[in-house]
PDB file of C-alpha atoms in Angstrom:
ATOM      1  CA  UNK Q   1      23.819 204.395 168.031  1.00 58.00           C
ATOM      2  CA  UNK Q   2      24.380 207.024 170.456  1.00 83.00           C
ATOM      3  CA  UNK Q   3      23.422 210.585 169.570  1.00 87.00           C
ATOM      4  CA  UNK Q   4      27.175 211.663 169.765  1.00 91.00           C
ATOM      5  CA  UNK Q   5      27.055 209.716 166.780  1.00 92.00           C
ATOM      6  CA  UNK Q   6      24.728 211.473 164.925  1.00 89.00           C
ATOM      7  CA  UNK Q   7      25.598 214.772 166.146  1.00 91.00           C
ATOM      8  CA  UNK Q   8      28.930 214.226 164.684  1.00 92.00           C
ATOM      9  CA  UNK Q   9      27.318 212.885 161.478  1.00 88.00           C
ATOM     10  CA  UNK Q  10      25.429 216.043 161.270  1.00 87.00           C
ATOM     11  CA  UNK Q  11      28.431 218.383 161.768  1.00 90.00           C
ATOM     12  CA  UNK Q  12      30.312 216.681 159.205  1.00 87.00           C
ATOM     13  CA  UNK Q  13      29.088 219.014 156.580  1.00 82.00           C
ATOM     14  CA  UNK Q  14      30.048 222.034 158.201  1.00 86.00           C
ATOM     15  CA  UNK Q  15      30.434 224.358 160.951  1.00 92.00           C
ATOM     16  CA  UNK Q  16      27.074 224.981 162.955  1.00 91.00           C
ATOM     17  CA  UNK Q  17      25.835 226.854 165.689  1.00 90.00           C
ATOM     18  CA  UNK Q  18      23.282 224.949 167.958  1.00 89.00           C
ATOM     19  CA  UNK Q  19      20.190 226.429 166.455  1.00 87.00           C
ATOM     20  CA  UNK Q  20      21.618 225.484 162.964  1.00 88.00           C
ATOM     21  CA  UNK Q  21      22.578 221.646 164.038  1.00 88.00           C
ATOM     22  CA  UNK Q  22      19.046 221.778 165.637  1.00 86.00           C
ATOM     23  CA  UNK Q  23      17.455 222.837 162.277  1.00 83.00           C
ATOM     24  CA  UNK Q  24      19.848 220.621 160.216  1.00 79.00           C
ATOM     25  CA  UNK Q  25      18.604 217.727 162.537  1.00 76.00           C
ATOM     26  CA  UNK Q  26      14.545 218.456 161.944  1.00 71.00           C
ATOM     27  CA  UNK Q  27      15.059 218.413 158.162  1.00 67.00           C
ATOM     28  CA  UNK Q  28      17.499 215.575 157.365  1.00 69.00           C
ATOM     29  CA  UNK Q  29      18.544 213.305 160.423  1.00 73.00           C
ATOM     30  CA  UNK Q  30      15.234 213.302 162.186  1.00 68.00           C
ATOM     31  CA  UNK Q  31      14.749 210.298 159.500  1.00 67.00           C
ATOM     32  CA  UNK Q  32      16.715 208.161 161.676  1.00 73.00           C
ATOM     33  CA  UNK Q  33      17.245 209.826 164.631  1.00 77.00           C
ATOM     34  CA  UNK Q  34      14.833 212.436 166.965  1.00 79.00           C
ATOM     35  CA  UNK Q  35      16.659 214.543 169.516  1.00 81.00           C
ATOM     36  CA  UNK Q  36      15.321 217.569 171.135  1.00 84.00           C
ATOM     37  CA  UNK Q  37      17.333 220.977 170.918  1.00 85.00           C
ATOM     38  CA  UNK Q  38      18.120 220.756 174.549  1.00 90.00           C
ATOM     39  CA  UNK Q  39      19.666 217.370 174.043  1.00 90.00           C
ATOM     40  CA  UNK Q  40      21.252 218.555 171.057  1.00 90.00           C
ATOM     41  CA  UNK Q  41      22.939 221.491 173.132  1.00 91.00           C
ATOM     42  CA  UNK Q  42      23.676 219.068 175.982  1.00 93.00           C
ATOM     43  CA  UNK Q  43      25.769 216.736 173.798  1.00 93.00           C
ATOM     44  CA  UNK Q  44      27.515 219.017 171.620  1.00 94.00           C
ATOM     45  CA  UNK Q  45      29.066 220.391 175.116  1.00 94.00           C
ATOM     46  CA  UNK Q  46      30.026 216.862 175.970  1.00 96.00           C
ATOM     47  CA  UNK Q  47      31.555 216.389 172.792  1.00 96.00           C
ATOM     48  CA  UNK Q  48      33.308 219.215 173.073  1.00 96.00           C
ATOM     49  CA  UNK Q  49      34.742 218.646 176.875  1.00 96.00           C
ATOM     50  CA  UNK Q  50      35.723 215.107 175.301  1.00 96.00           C
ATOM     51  CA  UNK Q  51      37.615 216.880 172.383  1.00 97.00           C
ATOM     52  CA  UNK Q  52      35.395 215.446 169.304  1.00 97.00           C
ATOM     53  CA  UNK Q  53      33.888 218.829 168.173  1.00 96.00           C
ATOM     54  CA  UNK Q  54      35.871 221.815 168.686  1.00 96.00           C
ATOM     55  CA  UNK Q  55      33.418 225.174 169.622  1.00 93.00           C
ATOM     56  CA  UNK Q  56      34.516 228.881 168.822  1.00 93.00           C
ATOM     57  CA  UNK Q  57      32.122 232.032 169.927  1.00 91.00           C
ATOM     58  CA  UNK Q  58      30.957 234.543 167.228  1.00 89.00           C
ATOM     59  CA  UNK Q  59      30.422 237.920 168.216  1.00 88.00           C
ATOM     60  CA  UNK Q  60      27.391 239.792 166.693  1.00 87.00           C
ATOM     61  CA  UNK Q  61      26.356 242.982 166.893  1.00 88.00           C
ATOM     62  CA  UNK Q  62      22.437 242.573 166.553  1.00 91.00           C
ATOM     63  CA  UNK Q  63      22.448 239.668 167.801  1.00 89.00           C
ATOM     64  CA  UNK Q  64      23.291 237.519 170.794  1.00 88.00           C
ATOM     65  CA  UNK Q  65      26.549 235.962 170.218  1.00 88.00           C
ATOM     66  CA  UNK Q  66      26.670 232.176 169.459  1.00 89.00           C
ATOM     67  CA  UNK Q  67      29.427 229.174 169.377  1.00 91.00           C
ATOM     68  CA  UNK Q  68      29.540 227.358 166.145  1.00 94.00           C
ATOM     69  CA  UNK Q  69      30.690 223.750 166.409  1.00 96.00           C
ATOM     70  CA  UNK Q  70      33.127 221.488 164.088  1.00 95.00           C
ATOM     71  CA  UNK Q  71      34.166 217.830 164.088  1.00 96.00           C
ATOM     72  CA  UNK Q  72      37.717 217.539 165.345  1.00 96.00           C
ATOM     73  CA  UNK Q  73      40.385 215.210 163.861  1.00 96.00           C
ATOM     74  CA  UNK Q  74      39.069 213.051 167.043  1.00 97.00           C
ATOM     75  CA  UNK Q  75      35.734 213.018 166.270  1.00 96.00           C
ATOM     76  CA  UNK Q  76      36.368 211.719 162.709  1.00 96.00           C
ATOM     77  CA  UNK Q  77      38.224 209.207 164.546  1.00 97.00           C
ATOM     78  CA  UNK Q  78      35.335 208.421 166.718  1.00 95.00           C
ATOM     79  CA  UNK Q  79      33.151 208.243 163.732  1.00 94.00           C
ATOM     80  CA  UNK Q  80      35.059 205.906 161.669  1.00 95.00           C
ATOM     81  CA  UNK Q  81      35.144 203.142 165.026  1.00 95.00           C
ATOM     82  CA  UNK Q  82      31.713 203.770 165.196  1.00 94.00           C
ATOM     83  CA  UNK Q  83      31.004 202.821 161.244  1.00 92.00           C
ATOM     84  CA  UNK Q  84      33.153 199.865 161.980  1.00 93.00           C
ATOM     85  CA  UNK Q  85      30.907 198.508 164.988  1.00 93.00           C
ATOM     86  CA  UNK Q  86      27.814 196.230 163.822  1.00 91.00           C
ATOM     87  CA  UNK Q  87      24.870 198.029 163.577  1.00 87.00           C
ATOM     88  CA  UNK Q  88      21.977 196.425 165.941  1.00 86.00           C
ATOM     89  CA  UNK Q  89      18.902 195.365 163.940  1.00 86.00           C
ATOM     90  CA  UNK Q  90      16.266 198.096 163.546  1.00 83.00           C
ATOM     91  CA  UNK Q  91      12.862 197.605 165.726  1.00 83.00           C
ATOM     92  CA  UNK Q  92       9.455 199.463 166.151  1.00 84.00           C
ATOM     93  CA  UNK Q  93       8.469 201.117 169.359  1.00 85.00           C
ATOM     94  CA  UNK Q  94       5.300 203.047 168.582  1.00 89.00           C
ATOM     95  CA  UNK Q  95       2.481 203.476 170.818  1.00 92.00           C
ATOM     96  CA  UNK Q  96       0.106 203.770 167.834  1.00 94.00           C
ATOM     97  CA  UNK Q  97       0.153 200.624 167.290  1.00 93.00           C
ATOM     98  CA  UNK Q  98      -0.400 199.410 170.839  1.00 94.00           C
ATOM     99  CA  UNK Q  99      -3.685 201.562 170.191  1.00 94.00           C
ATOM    100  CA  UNK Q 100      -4.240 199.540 166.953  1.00 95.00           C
ATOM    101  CA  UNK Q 101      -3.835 196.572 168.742  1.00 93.00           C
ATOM    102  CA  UNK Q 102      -6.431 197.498 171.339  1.00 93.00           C
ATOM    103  CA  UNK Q 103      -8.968 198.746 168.840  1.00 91.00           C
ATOM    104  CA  UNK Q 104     -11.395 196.501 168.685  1.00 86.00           C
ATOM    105  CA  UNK Q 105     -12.029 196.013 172.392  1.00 87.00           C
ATOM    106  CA  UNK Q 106     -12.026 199.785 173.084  1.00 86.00           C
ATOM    107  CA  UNK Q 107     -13.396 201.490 170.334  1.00 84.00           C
ATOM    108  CA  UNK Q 108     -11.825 202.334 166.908  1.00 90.00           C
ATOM    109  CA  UNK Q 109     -13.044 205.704 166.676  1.00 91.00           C
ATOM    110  CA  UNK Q 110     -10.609 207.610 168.474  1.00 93.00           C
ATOM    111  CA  UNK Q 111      -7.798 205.197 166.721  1.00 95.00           C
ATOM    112  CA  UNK Q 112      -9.078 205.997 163.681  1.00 96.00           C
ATOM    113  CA  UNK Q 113      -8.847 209.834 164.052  1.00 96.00           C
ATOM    114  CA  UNK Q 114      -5.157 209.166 165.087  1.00 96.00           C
ATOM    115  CA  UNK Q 115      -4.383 207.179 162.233  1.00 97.00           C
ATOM    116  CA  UNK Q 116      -5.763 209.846 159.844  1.00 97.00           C
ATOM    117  CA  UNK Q 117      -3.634 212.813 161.806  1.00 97.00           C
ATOM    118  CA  UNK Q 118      -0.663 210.711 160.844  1.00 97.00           C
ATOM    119  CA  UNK Q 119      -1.015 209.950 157.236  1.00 98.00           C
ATOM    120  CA  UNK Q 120      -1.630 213.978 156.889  1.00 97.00           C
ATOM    121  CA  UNK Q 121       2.027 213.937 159.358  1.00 94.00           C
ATOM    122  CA  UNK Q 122       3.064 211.479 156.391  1.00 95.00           C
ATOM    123  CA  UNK Q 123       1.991 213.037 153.406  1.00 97.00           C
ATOM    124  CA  UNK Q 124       3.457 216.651 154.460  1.00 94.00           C
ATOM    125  CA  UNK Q 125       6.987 214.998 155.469  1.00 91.00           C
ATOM    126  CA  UNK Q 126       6.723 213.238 152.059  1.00 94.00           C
ATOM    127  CA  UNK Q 127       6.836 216.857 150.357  1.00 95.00           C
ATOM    128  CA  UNK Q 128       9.491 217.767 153.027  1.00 90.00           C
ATOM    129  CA  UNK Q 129      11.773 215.253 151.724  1.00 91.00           C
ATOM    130  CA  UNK Q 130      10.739 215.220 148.205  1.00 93.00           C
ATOM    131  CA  UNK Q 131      12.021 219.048 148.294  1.00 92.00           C
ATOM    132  CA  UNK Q 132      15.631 218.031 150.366  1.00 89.00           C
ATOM    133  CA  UNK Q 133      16.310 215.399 148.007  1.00 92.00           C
ATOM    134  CA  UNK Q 134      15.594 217.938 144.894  1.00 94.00           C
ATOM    135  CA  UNK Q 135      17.908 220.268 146.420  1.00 91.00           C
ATOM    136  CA  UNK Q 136      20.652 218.068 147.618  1.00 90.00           C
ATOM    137  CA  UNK Q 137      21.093 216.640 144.245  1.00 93.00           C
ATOM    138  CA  UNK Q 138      20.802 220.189 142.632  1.00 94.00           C
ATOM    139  CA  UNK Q 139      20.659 219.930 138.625  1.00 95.00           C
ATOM    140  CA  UNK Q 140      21.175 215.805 138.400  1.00 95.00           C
ATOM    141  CA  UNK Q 141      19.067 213.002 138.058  1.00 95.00           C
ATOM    142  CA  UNK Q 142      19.094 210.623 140.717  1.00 95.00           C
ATOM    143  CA  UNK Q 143      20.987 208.069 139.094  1.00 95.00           C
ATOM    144  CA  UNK Q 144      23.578 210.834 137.796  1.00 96.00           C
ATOM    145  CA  UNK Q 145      23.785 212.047 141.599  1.00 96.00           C
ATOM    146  CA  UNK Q 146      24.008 208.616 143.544  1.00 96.00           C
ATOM    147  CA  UNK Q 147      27.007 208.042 140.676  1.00 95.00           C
ATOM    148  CA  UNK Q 148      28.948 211.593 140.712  1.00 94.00           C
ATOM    149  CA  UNK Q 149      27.230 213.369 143.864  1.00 92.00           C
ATOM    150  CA  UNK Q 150      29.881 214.740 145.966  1.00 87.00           C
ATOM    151  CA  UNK Q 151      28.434 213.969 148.963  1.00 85.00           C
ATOM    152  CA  UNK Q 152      25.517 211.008 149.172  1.00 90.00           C
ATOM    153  CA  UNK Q 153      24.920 210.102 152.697  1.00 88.00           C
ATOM    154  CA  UNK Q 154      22.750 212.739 153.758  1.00 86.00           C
ATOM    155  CA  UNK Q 155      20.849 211.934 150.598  1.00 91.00           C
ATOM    156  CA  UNK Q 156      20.500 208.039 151.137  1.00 92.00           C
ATOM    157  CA  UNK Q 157      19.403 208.675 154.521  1.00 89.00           C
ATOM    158  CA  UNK Q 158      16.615 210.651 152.893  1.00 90.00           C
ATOM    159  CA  UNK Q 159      15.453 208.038 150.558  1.00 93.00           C
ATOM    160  CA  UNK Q 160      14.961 205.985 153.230  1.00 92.00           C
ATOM    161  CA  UNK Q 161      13.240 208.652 155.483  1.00 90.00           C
ATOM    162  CA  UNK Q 162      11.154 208.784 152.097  1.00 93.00           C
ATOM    163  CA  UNK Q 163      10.615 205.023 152.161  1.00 95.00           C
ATOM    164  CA  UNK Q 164       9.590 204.747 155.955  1.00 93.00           C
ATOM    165  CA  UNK Q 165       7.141 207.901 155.431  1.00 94.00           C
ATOM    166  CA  UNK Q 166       5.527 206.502 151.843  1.00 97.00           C
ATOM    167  CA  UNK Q 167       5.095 202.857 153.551  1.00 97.00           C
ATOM    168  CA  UNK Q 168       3.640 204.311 157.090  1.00 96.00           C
ATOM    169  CA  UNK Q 169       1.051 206.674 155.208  1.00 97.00           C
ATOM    170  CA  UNK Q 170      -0.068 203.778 153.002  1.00 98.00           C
ATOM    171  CA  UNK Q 171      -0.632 201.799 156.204  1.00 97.00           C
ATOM    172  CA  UNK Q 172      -1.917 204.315 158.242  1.00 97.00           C
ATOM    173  CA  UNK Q 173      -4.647 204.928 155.360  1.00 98.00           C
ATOM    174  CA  UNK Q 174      -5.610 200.916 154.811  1.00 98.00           C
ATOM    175  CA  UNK Q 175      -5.410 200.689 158.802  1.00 97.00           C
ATOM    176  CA  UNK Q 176      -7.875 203.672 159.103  1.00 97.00           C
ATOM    177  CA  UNK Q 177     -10.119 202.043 156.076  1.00 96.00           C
ATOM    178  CA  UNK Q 178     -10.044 198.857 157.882  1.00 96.00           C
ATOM    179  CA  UNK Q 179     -11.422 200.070 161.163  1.00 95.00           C
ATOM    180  CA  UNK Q 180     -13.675 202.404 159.704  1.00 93.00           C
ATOM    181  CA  UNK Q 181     -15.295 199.920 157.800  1.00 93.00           C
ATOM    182  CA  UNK Q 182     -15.651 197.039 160.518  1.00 91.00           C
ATOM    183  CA  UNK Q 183     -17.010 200.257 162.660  1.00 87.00           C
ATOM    184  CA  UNK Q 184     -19.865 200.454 160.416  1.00 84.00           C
ATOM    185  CA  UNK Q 185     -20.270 197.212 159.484  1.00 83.00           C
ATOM    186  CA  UNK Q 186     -20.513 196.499 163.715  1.00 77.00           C
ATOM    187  CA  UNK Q 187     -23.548 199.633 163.718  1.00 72.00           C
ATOM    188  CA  UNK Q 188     -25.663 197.939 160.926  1.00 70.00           C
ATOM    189  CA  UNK Q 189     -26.074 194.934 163.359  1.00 64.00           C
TER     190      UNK Q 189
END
């Protein structure tokens, strides 16, 4: 997946400015896709030189004005070849766990602090999604919503952001219990 792709996933829901998409991306598509704001700005200009998202400027008084973006008849277009295309099978590139792998010949301490920062990283996007997926389904149950929900995308992507985030802070956890108990077991000695 390109990020044109999830730009124009993201704008599918609306019109947005650039700070909005950016904010839009940090809350719900940062689950399956990270892009910086400057790469975010970057491609929604390409899109719109290729004709996917149409941009219109907003003048405001207070304010600086802004250009807020919308997914063109093309850009649907482009979206539905994409969703045709076979997705690529999913992979891990992490460089925590090159550190994990490298723990016991260079020291676990360190590793183990690491670990710890990201099961807190965990636990506080855990609430972060717990709270999206309350709002997105509004006054239904989940298995109301996933039935009748208007719109369920952005919400399955979140359940499996939710997934990813329960599974990595119960490893990160057993990982850090691991090490820290082999660390101590290693000073008795």
């Amino acid at each position: 997946m390109a990020l044109r792709h999830a730009v124009l996933a993201a704008l599918l829901d609306g019109e947005y400015s650039g700070y909005q998409l950016a904010k839009a991306f940090d809350i719900g598509v940062a689950n399956f896709w990270h892009a910086l704001p400057q790469q975010l700005y970057a491609e929604l200009t390409k899109l719109e030189k290729e004709g996917l998202v149409s941009g219109r400027q907003v003048v405001q008084e207070t304010r600086p004005n802004k250009r807020l973006f919308q997914v063109t008849d093309a850009g649907r277009a482009e979206l539905e070849a994409f969703a045709e295309t076979v997705a690529k099978p999913s992979f891990i590139r992490d460089d925590l766990l090159v550190k994990v792998q490298v723990a016991d010949r260079i020291g676990t301490a360190p590793v183990i602090g690491q670990l710890e920062e990201r099961a807190s990283a965990a636990e506080a996007k855990i609430e972060l999604l717990g709270k999206l997926l309350r709002q997105l389904r509004g006054d239904m149950d989940e298995e109301e919503f996933l039935l009748r929900g208007e719109r369920i995308g952005p919400y399955l992507t979140c359940l499996r952001g939710l997934a990813f985030e329960q599974e990595h802070l119960t490893w990160c956890l057993r990982i850090a219990g691991i090490l820290r108990e082999r660390q101590s077991n290693h000073a008795e000695r």
